Structures are given as C-alpha cells and as structure tokens.
Coordinates of C-alpha atoms and ligand atoms in Angstrom, one line a residue:
X7 CA 0.0 0.0 0.0
X8 CA 1.5 3.4 -1.0
X9 CA 1.6 6.2 1.6
X10 CA -0.6 8.2 -0.7
X11 CA -3.4 5.6 -0.7
X12 CA -3.1 5.3 3.1
X13 CA -3.4 9.1 3.4
X14 CA -6.4 9.2 1.0
X15 CA -7.9 6.3 3.0
X16 CA -7.4 8.3 6.2
X17 CA -9.0 11.4 4.7
X18 CA -12.0 9.4 3.5
X19 CA -12.4 7.9 7.0
X20 CA -12.3 11.3 8.6
X21 CA -14.8 12.6 6.0
X22 CA -17.2 9.8 6.7
X23 CA -16.8 10.3 10.4
X24 CA -17.4 14.0 10.2
X25 CA -20.5 13.4 7.9
X26 CA -21.8 10.9 10.4
X27 CA -21.3 13.2 13.4
X28 CA -23.0 16.0 11.5
X29 CA -25.9 13.7 10.6
X30 CA -26.2 12.6 14.2
X31 CA -26.2 16.3 15.3
X32 CA -28.7 17.3 12.6
X33 CA -31.0 14.2 12.9
X34 CA -33.0 15.4 16.0
X35 CA -33.5 18.8 14.3
X36 CA -34.9 17.1 11.2
X37 CA -37.0 14.8 13.2
X38 CA -38.3 17.6 15.3
X39 CA -39.2 19.6 12.2
X40 CA -41.0 16.6 10.7
X41 CA -42.9 16.0 14.0
X42 CA -43.9 19.6 14.1
X43 CA -45.2 19.5 10.5
X44 CA -47.1 16.3 11.3
X45 CA -48.5 17.9 14.4
X46 CA -49.7 21.0 12.6
X47 CA -51.4 18.8 9.9
X48 CA -53.0 16.7 12.6
X49 CA -54.3 19.7 14.6
X50 CA -55.6 21.3 11.5
X51 CA -57.5 18.2 10.5
X52 CA -58.8 17.9 14.1
X53 CA -60.1 21.5 14.0
X54 CA -62.3 20.7 11.0
X55 CA -63.6 17.6 12.5
X56 CA -64.3 19.5 15.7
X57 CA -66.2 22.3 14.0
X58 CA -68.3 19.7 12.2
X59 CA -69.2 17.5 15.2
X60 CA -68.3 18.9 18.6
X61 CA -68.8 22.7 18.5
X62 CA -72.5 22.6 19.3
X63 CA -71.8 21.3 22.8
X64 CA -68.2 22.2 23.6
X65 CA -68.3 25.7 22.0
X66 CA -66.2 27.5 19.3
X67 CA -63.5 28.3 21.9
X68 CA -63.8 24.9 23.6
X69 CA -65.4 26.8 26.5
X70 CA -68.4 24.4 26.9
X71 CA -71.9 25.7 26.3
X72 CA -74.7 25.4 28.9
X73 CA -74.0 22.4 31.2
X74 CA -71.5 20.9 28.7
X75 CA -67.8 20.7 29.9
X76 CA -65.0 22.9 28.7
X77 CA -62.4 21.1 26.5
X78 CA -60.0 24.1 26.9
X79 CA -59.5 22.8 30.5
X80 CA -58.5 19.3 29.7
X81 CA -55.4 19.9 27.5
X82 CA -53.3 18.1 30.1
X83 CA -55.5 15.0 30.2
X84 CA -53.5 12.0 28.9
X85 CA -54.0 11.0 25.3
X86 CA -55.4 7.6 26.0
X87 CA -58.2 8.9 28.2
X88 CA -59.1 11.5 25.6
X89 CA -59.0 8.9 22.9
X90 CA -61.3 6.5 24.8
X91 CA -63.7 9.3 25.8
X92 CA -64.1 10.3 22.1
X93 CA -64.2 6.7 20.8
X94 CA -66.5 5.2 23.4
X95 CA -68.4 8.3 24.7
X96 CA -69.3 8.5 28.4
X97 CA -72.0 6.1 29.5
X98 CA -75.3 7.7 30.4
X99 CA -74.3 11.2 29.3
X100 CA -74.9 13.2 26.1
X101 CA -71.2 12.5 25.2
X102 CA -71.9 10.0 22.4
X103 CA -69.4 7.3 21.2
X104 CA -67.8 8.6 18.0
X105 CA -65.6 5.7 17.1
X106 CA -66.6 3.6 14.1
X107 CA -66.1 0.5 16.2
X108 CA -68.7 1.8 18.6
X109 CA -71.3 2.7 15.9
X110 CA -70.0 6.3 15.4
X111 CA -68.6 8.1 12.5
X112 CA -64.9 8.7 13.2
X113 CA -61.9 6.5 12.3
X114 CA -58.8 6.0 14.4
X115 CA -56.8 8.7 12.6
X116 CA -59.6 11.2 12.9
X117 CA -59.9 10.6 16.7
X118 CA -56.1 10.9 16.9
X119 CA -56.4 14.3 15.3
X120 CA -59.0 15.4 17.8
X121 CA -56.7 14.3 20.6
X122 CA -53.9 16.4 19.1
X123 CA -56.2 19.3 18.8
X124 CA -57.4 19.2 22.4
X125 CA -53.8 18.7 23.7
X126 CA -52.2 21.4 21.6
X127 CA -54.5 23.9 20.1
X128 CA -54.8 27.6 20.9
X129 CA -58.6 27.8 21.1
X130 CA -58.6 31.3 19.8
X131 CA -57.5 29.8 16.4
X132 CA -60.5 27.5 16.5
X133 CA -62.8 30.4 17.3
X134 CA -61.4 32.4 14.4
X135 CA -61.8 29.5 12.0
X136 CA -65.3 28.9 13.2
X137 CA -66.0 32.6 12.6
X138 CA -64.4 32.5 9.1
X139 CA -66.5 29.4 8.1
X140 CA -69.6 30.9 9.6
X141 CA -70.2 28.0 12.0
X142 CA -70.2 29.8 15.3
X143 CA -72.8 28.1 17.4
X144 CA -75.6 30.4 18.5
X145 CA -74.8 32.2 21.7
X146 CA -76.9 32.0 24.8
X147 CA -79.9 34.4 24.3
X148 CA -81.4 34.9 27.7
X149 CA -82.9 38.3 28.5
X150 CA -80.3 39.9 30.8
X151 CA -81.2 40.9 34.3
X152 CA -81.2 44.7 34.4
X153 CA -78.5 46.6 36.2
X154 CA -81.2 48.2 38.3
X155 CA -82.4 44.9 39.6
X156 CA -78.9 43.7 40.4
X157 CA -78.2 46.9 42.4
X158 CA -81.5 46.4 44.2
X159 CA -80.8 42.8 45.1
X160 CA -77.1 43.6 46.0
X161 CA -78.5 45.9 48.7
X162 CA -79.8 42.9 50.7
X163 CA -77.6 41.3 53.4
X164 CA -75.0 39.2 51.6
X165 CA -76.6 40.6 48.4
X166 CA -73.6 40.1 46.1
X167 CA -74.0 36.4 46.1
X168 CA -77.7 36.8 45.6
X169 CA -77.2 39.1 42.6
X170 CA -74.7 36.6 41.1
X171 CA -77.2 33.8 41.7
X172 CA -79.9 35.8 39.9
X173 CA -77.7 36.3 36.8
X174 CA -76.7 32.6 36.8
X175 CA -80.3 31.6 37.2
X176 CA -81.4 33.8 34.3
X177 CA -78.6 32.4 32.1
X178 CA -79.0 28.7 32.9
X179 CA -82.1 27.7 34.7
X180 CA -85.0 30.0 33.8
X181 CA -85.9 28.1 30.6
X182 CA -87.1 25.2 32.6
X183 CA -87.8 26.4 36.1
X184 CA -89.5 29.6 35.0
X185 CA -89.0 33.4 35.7
X186 CA -90.4 33.2 39.3
X187 CA -88.9 29.7 40.0
X188 CA -92.5 28.6 39.7
X189 CA -91.7 25.7 37.4
X190 CA -93.1 24.8 34.0
X191 CA -94.7 21.8 32.3
X192 CA -91.3 20.2 32.2
X193 CA -89.6 21.2 35.5
X194 CA -90.8 21.4 39.1
X195 CA -91.2 24.7 41.1
X196 CA -88.2 25.7 43.1
X197 CA -90.3 28.4 45.0
X198 CA -91.3 26.3 48.0
X199 CA -90.7 26.2 51.7
X200 CA -89.4 22.7 51.3
X201 CA -86.6 23.9 48.9
X202 CA -85.8 26.9 51.1
X203 CA -85.4 24.6 54.1
X204 CA -83.4 22.0 52.3
X205 CA -79.8 21.8 53.5
X206 CA -77.5 23.9 51.3
X207 CA -75.1 21.0 50.7
X208 CA -78.0 18.9 49.4
X209 CA -79.1 21.6 47.0
X210 CA -75.5 22.1 45.8
X211 CA -75.3 18.3 45.3
X212 CA -78.5 18.2 43.2
X213 CA -77.3 21.2 41.0
X214 CA -73.8 19.7 40.6
X215 CA -74.8 16.1 39.8
X216 CA -78.3 16.7 38.4
X217 CA -81.0 14.1 38.6
X218 CA -80.0 11.2 36.3
X219 CA -82.5 10.2 33.7
X220 CA -84.4 13.5 33.8
X221 CA -84.0 16.8 32.0
X222 CA -82.1 18.1 35.1
X223 CA -78.5 18.0 34.0
X224 CA -75.5 18.1 36.3
X225 CA -73.8 21.5 36.2
X226 CA -70.4 20.6 37.8
X227 CA -68.8 20.6 34.4
X228 CA -70.0 24.1 33.6
X229 CA -70.3 26.1 36.9
X230 CA -67.7 26.6 39.6
X231 CA -68.5 25.7 43.2
X232 CA -68.8 29.5 44.0
X233 CA -71.3 29.8 41.2
X234 CA -73.3 26.8 42.5
X235 CA -73.3 28.2 46.0
X236 CA -74.6 31.6 44.7
X237 CA -77.4 29.6 43.1
X238 CA -78.1 27.8 46.3
X239 CA -78.3 31.1 48.2
X240 CA -80.8 32.4 45.6
X241 CA -83.0 29.3 45.9
X242 CA -82.9 29.5 49.7
X243 CA -83.7 33.2 49.8
X244 CA -86.0 33.5 46.8
X245 CA -88.9 34.7 49.1
X246 CA -86.8 37.8 50.1
X247 CA -85.9 38.5 46.5
X248 CA -89.5 38.0 45.3
X249 CA -90.8 40.3 48.0
X250 CA -88.8 43.1 46.3
X251 CA -90.9 42.6 43.2
X252 CA -88.0 41.0 41.3
X253 CA -88.6 38.4 38.5
X254 CA -86.2 37.0 36.0
X255 CA -86.9 38.3 32.5
X256 CA -87.7 35.8 29.8
X257 CA -87.7 36.0 26.0
X258 CA -91.2 36.0 24.6
X259 CA -92.3 33.4 22.1
X260 CA -93.5 34.9 18.8
X261 CA -95.9 33.0 16.5
X262 CA -94.2 31.0 13.8
X263 CA -93.5 33.2 10.8
X264 CA -93.2 31.3 7.5
X265 CA -91.8 34.1 5.4
X266 CA -89.0 33.1 2.9
X267 CA -86.4 35.1 4.9
X268 CA -87.3 33.2 8.1
X269 CA -87.2 29.9 6.3
X270 CA -83.8 30.8 4.8
X271 CA -82.4 31.8 8.2
X272 CA -83.8 28.5 9.6
X273 CA -82.0 26.6 6.8
X274 CA -78.7 28.3 7.6
X275 CA -79.1 27.6 11.3
X276 CA -80.0 24.0 10.6
X277 CA -76.9 23.5 8.4
X278 CA -74.7 24.8 11.3
X279 CA -76.3 23.0 14.2
X280 CA -78.3 20.0 13.1
X281 CA -76.9 18.4 10.0
X282 CA -73.9 16.8 11.8
X283 CA -76.5 14.4 13.3
X284 CA -79.7 14.7 11.3
X285 CA -78.0 15.0 7.9
X286 CA -78.1 17.5 5.1
X287 CA -81.7 18.4 4.4
X288 CA -82.8 16.5 7.5
X289 CA -82.6 13.1 5.8
X290 CA -81.0 11.5 8.9
X291 CA -77.6 9.8 9.6
X292 CA -76.5 6.9 11.7
X293 CA -76.3 9.3 14.6
X294 CA -79.9 10.5 14.5
X295 CA -83.3 10.0 12.8
X296 CA -84.6 11.7 9.6
X297 CA -86.7 14.8 10.5
X298 CA -87.5 15.3 6.8
X299 CA -90.1 12.6 7.3
X300 CA -93.8 12.9 6.5
X301 CA -95.0 10.9 9.5
X302 CA -93.0 12.9 12.0
X303 CA -93.9 16.3 10.5
X304 CA -97.6 15.6 10.2
X305 CA -98.1 14.1 13.6
X306 CA -96.0 16.6 15.6
X307 CA -97.3 20.0 16.5
X308 CA -95.1 23.2 16.4
X309 CA -95.3 23.4 20.1
X310 CA -94.1 19.8 20.5
X311 CA -91.3 20.3 18.1
X312 CA -90.4 23.5 19.9
X313 CA -90.3 21.6 23.2
X314 CA -88.1 18.7 21.8
X315 CA -85.6 21.2 20.3
X316 CA -85.5 23.4 23.4
X317 CA -85.3 20.6 25.9
X318 CA -83.5 17.8 24.0
X319 CA -84.4 14.1 24.4
X320 CA -83.1 12.9 27.8
X321 CA -81.1 9.7 27.8
X322 CA -80.1 10.3 24.1
X323 CA -77.5 12.4 22.4
X324 CA -80.1 14.9 21.3
X325 CA -79.0 18.1 23.1
X326 CA -81.2 20.6 24.8
X327 CA -80.9 23.8 22.8
X328 CA -82.8 26.2 25.0
X329 CA -79.7 27.7 26.6
X330 CA -78.1 28.2 23.1
X331 CA -80.9 29.1 20.8
X332 CA -83.5 31.9 21.2
X333 CA -87.1 31.1 20.7
X334 CA -86.9 33.1 17.5
X335 CA -84.1 30.9 16.2
X336 CA -86.0 27.8 17.2
X337 CA -89.1 29.0 15.4
X338 CA -87.0 29.7 12.3
X339 CA -85.8 26.0 12.5
X340 CA -89.4 24.9 12.8
X341 CA -90.4 27.1 9.8
X342 CA -87.6 25.5 7.8
X343 CA -88.7 22.0 8.8
X344 CA -92.3 22.8 8.0
X345 CA -91.2 23.9 4.5
X346 CA -90.3 20.2 3.9
X347 CA -93.7 18.9 4.9
X348 CA -95.5 19.0 1.5
X349 CA -93.1 16.6 -0.2
X350 CA -91.4 14.9 2.7
X351 CA -90.5 11.2 2.1
X352 CA -92.8 8.7 3.7
X353 CA -90.6 6.7 6.1
X354 CA -92.3 3.7 7.5
X355 CA -89.6 1.5 8.9
X356 CA -88.7 1.9 12.6
X357 CA -85.8 4.3 13.1
Ligands
HEC418 C1 -74.5 16.4 22.5 C2 -73.4 17.2 23.2 C3 -72.0 16.7 22.9 C4 -71.3 16.6 21.7 C5 -71.9 16.9 20.3 C6 -70.0 16.3 22.0 N1 -69.8 16.1 23.4 FE1 -68.1 15.7 24.4 N2 -69.0 15.8 26.1 C7 -70.4 16.0 26.3 C8 -70.7 15.8 27.7 C9 -72.1 16.0 28.3 C10 -69.5 15.5 28.4 C11 -69.4 15.2 29.9 C12 -69.6 13.7 30.1 C13 -69.4 13.4 31.6 O1 -70.2 13.9 32.4 O2 -68.5 12.6 31.9 C14 -68.5 15.4 27.4 C15 -67.2 15.2 27.6 C16 -66.2 15.2 26.7 C17 -64.8 15.0 27.0 C18 -64.2 14.8 28.4 C19 -64.1 16.1 29.1 C20 -63.8 15.9 30.6 O3 -63.8 17.0 31.3 O4 -63.7 14.8 31.1 C21 -64.1 15.1 25.8 C22 -62.6 15.0 25.6 C23 -65.1 15.3 24.8 N3 -66.3 15.4 25.4 C24 -64.8 15.5 23.5 C25 -65.7 15.6 22.5 C26 -65.4 15.6 21.1 C27 -64.0 15.6 20.5 C28 -66.6 15.8 20.4 C29 -66.8 15.8 18.9 C30 -66.3 14.6 18.2 C31 -67.6 15.9 21.4 N4 -67.1 15.7 22.6 C32 -69.0 16.0 21.1 C33 -71.3 16.4 25.3 C34 -71.0 16.4 24.0
HEC419 C1 -83.7 21.4 30.8 C2 -84.5 21.7 31.9 C3 -83.8 22.1 33.2 C4 -82.8 23.1 33.4 C5 -82.2 24.0 32.4 C6 -82.6 23.1 34.9 N1 -83.4 22.2 35.5 FE1 -83.4 21.9 37.5 N2 -84.7 20.4 37.2 C7 -85.3 20.0 36.0 C8 -86.2 18.9 36.2 C9 -87.0 18.1 35.2 C10 -86.1 18.5 37.6 C11 -86.8 17.4 38.3 C12 -86.0 16.2 38.4 C13 -86.7 15.0 39.1 O1 -87.6 14.5 38.5 O2 -86.3 14.8 40.2 C14 -85.2 19.5 38.2 C15 -84.9 19.6 39.5 C16 -84.2 20.5 40.1 C17 -83.9 20.7 41.6 C18 -84.5 19.7 42.6 C19 -85.9 20.2 42.9 C20 -86.6 19.3 43.9 O3 -87.8 19.6 44.3 O4 -86.0 18.3 44.4 C21 -83.2 21.8 41.8 C22 -82.7 22.3 43.1 C23 -82.9 22.3 40.5 N3 -83.5 21.6 39.5 C24 -82.1 23.4 40.3 C25 -81.8 23.9 39.0 C26 -80.8 25.0 38.8 C27 -80.2 25.8 39.8 C28 -80.7 25.1 37.4 C29 -79.8 26.1 36.6 C30 -78.3 25.9 36.9 C31 -81.5 24.1 36.8 N4 -82.2 23.4 37.8 C32 -81.7 24.0 35.4 C33 -85.1 20.6 34.8 C34 -84.1 21.6 34.6
HEC420 C1 -75.5 15.3 18.7 C2 -76.5 14.8 17.7 C3 -77.7 15.7 17.5 C4 -77.7 17.0 17.1 C5 -76.6 17.9 16.9 C6 -79.1 17.3 17.0 N1 -79.9 16.2 17.2 FE1 -82.0 16.1 17.1 N2 -81.9 14.2 17.7 C7 -80.8 13.4 17.9 C8 -81.2 12.1 18.2 C9 -80.2 10.9 18.5 C10 -82.6 12.0 18.2 C11 -83.5 10.9 18.5 C12 -83.8 10.8 20.0 C13 -84.7 9.7 20.3 O1 -84.2 8.5 20.3 O2 -85.9 9.9 20.6 C14 -83.0 13.4 17.9 C15 -84.3 13.8 17.8 C16 -84.8 15.0 17.3 C17 -86.1 15.4 17.1 C18 -87.3 14.4 17.4 C19 -87.5 13.5 16.2 C20 -88.5 12.5 16.3 O3 -88.7 11.7 15.4 O4 -89.1 12.4 17.4 C21 -86.2 16.6 16.6 C22 -87.4 17.5 16.3 C23 -84.8 17.1 16.6 N3 -84.0 16.1 17.0 C24 -84.4 18.3 16.1 C25 -83.1 18.7 16.1 C26 -82.7 20.1 15.6 C27 -83.7 21.1 15.1 C28 -81.4 20.1 15.8 C29 -80.5 21.3 15.6 C30 -80.8 22.5 16.3 C31 -80.9 18.9 16.3 N4 -82.0 18.0 16.5 C32 -79.6 18.5 16.6 C33 -79.5 13.9 17.8 C34 -79.1 15.2 17.5

C-alpha cells in the first residue's frame, strides 16, 4: 500500500466520520421539524372535525356551552383517556361514542387528530376559524337581568352572592324552572318552603350532579363551586328577593313566521347546528333519525317540536338547545322543517 493511498484512506475515513457526526447532530432537528409538520397537519384536521361534530356542545373556543364541559381545561388529560372518551363516549351522558367500532362516524386517525387538537391547540385559532367558516354556534340568548335589579338585590344582606345567583339563574335555569322559579310543564317549582329549608349541601349536590334520567343535567362541568353556592343562596332566599318585586326576565315566544327570509335563516341555522347528526336536508344519519319525514312532520305540532328542540331528548345524544338558541331561532328552525312537509319522504320503517 502506498503512503498516498493510506493518506487518502485516512482522509476518507475522517470525512465519513465528520459526515456521520454532523448527521447525528442534525437528525434530531430534522426529526423535530418533521414531527412539528405532522402535528400541525393533525391539529388542522382535528379542527375541521371538531367544527363539524363537537362545536354545538363544547363551544367554538372549547369553553363548553350550557352544562357541557370545557375542553380548553382538559389539555393536560392523557392521550389515552381523551381517545377513549371520544371513541366510546361517556356512559349515560350526552357524550356519544364517535368511534366507528362503537357505531359512530370517526376512524382512528380522525380521533387521533381530535386528541392532538385538544392537547395542543390555541382555542382562539379554532374560534377564528369557526367565525371564518360561519359556523359559530348560536350564543346564549337569555334576556339579561337589568343593572337596576342587580343593584336592588345587592343591597340585601350578603346581596352580592344573591345578585350573582340571579344572573346565573337567568342564564342557565329560567328556561325550565320559569321566571319566578314557579316551574313549568317540564320542570318542578323551586319556589317552595321545602326547597328553602333544604340543606345547602344537598341543594348544591343536586345542582352539581343533576337528577340522572331527567332533564335536570349536572352542572359541575360548567359552573364553579362558588357559582353553584350563589345559586343555592338564591333558591334558599328567593322569598326575600321576590318580596322586592324581582322576577327573572324571559324572552317571549312569537308565533311561527313562514316568510321566505325566516325559512332561509332557519335553513342556515339547521346547516350549522343540526346536519352533523340529522344529515343535510334533514334526511337522517347513523347518529340521528330523519326529520324530513312525512310521518313525523304531520303528527308533531309546532309546540311539541319546539319543546323537543329546546329541551332535547333525555337519555339520548339529542342536546337541549334552550340555553343556546333563542325562541326566534328555534321558530326559524321549525319554519324550515315545515317547509319540507308538503313533499317529505314517507318513512315507514322503525328508526
Ligand atoms: C351532544 C353534546 C356533545 C357533543 C356533540 C360532544 N360532546 Fe363531548 N361531552 C359532552 C358531555 C355532556 C360530556 C361530559 C360527560 C361526563 O359527564 O363525563 C362530554 C365530555 C367530553 C370530554 C371529556 C371532558 C372531561 O372533562 O372529562 C371530551 C374529551 C369530549 N367530550 C370530546 C368531544 C369531542 C371531540 C366531540 C366531537 C367529536 C364531542 N365531545 C362532542 C357532550 C358532547
Ligand atoms: C332542561 C330543563 C332544566 C334546566 C335547564 C334546569 N333544570 Fe333543575 N330540574 C329540572 C327537572 C326536570 C327537575 C326534576 C328532576 C326530578 O324528576 O327529580 C329539576 C330539579 C331541580 C332541583 C330539585 C328540585 C326538587 O324539588 O327536588 C333543583 C334544586 C334544580 N332543579 C335546580 C336547577 C338549577 C339551579 C338550574 C340552573 C343551573 C336548573 N335546575 C336547570 C329541569 C331543569
Ligand atoms: C349530537 C347529535 C344531534 C344533534 C346535533 C341534533 N340532534 Fe336532534 N336528535 C338526535 C337524536 C339521537 C334524536 C333521537 C332521540 C330519540 O331517540 O328519541 C334526535 C331527535 C330529534 C327530534 C325528534 C325527532 C322524532 O322523530 O321524534 C327533533 C325534532 C330534533 N332532533 C331536532 C333537532 C334540531 C332542530 C337540531 C339542531 C338545532 C338537532 N336536532 C340537533 C341527535 C341530535
């Protein structure tokens, strides 16, 4: 072997070593960049799936609407728990099983994307995208308690909690329990001595956990313990508040207007909030029955449809919309559904 060849051999070895060392140094950076690209793709896909399927309950900013939980608060939940919750749902709650293996509509990769989304996303991005796509869920439309009333109630002993309770009641409870806590056809009165004398812990427990199998949802996912104790105070001291002439304002129900503009706005709302389950044009999906269905439309009155939409169907994934849709909006939905009636398909088989 000549010296020259040995020298070249040595140089080549050094070169290979240097290249290897450089590759070893650069590899994690390349991998990190690839992982980042992958993550962005996955979160972006998750965002679209979310806006199609989850936004009506969990909100455009993941904040949780009505009694539904916030997803913005579970970003540190482990991936497996998140995956299983989405795949299998939560037994006996309105959280349905979305995995195809469980009769739902999402494949493994899609659920993985939702998990990436929940763990990584900045929810403001989701909100912005929802806004851009015009799929913001309708916001809560309760008539606000007037400033004057709040000042009046605050003047009572420990009045701040009472005023808070009044606002929370107006936002979350009035649709079922009525403006004077007197109850309605679907929920009992809360304006009784029995309720006022019930132990505060017991009332808080009922509000937190709800009454399973009834329209009374558990609010622990949506309200803090301070908020629940403000509500308890309001229930226990409602007689004092009522003696001041205070009642919670409610939105009035206008008669159904079938004008083309109303039907068009109902159609738009239906496309945002109902098609994910009931299908485009109301023809039904594996998640929920057809509403564009002659039998259903001819046998169900406006008032009954109104009640079902507002209160949901307990024990199923049909959400209660009363805390999210105004009566006007619900009536627009009914007008849209009525516009199908003349030529709705006759569906005879059991759904
Ligand atoms: C019809 C309303 C509804 C829809 C639509 C819905 N969820 Fe839920 N979700 C719930 C309820 C109610 C709970 C709380 C269940 C419980 O009490 O454990 C929940 C809980 C969750 C949780 C666990 C939160 C926690 O604090 O433990 C995750 C994660 C979740 N949902 C993700 C999703 C995703 C992703 C979608 C869309 C594919 C979705 N949900 C669609 C109602 C809904
Ligand atoms: C979707 C309708 C609905 C909403 C909204 C609702 N409730 Fe109820 N609530 C009910 C029904 C129905 C019952 C009766 C459950 C049963 O059969 O035991 C009930 C029962 C109760 C009870 C127990 C009454 C008793 O006599 O034992 C309390 C307390 C209560 N609700 C408080 C609240 C508060 C506070 C809110 C708002 C955060 C609220 N509810 C929101 C429907 C509702
Ligand atoms: C998360 C899925 C989901 C969403 C979103 C949803 N629904 Fe439903 N809906 C259901 C299910 C499931 C049923 C069937 C409940 C049952 O078994 O009785 C149902 C039932 C109904 C019924 C009664 C149908 C009948 O044949 O008795 C009406 C009316 C209805 N939904 C209207 C709406 C409207 C309007 C919207 C949009 C504002 C909507 N739903 C959004 C799941 C959903």
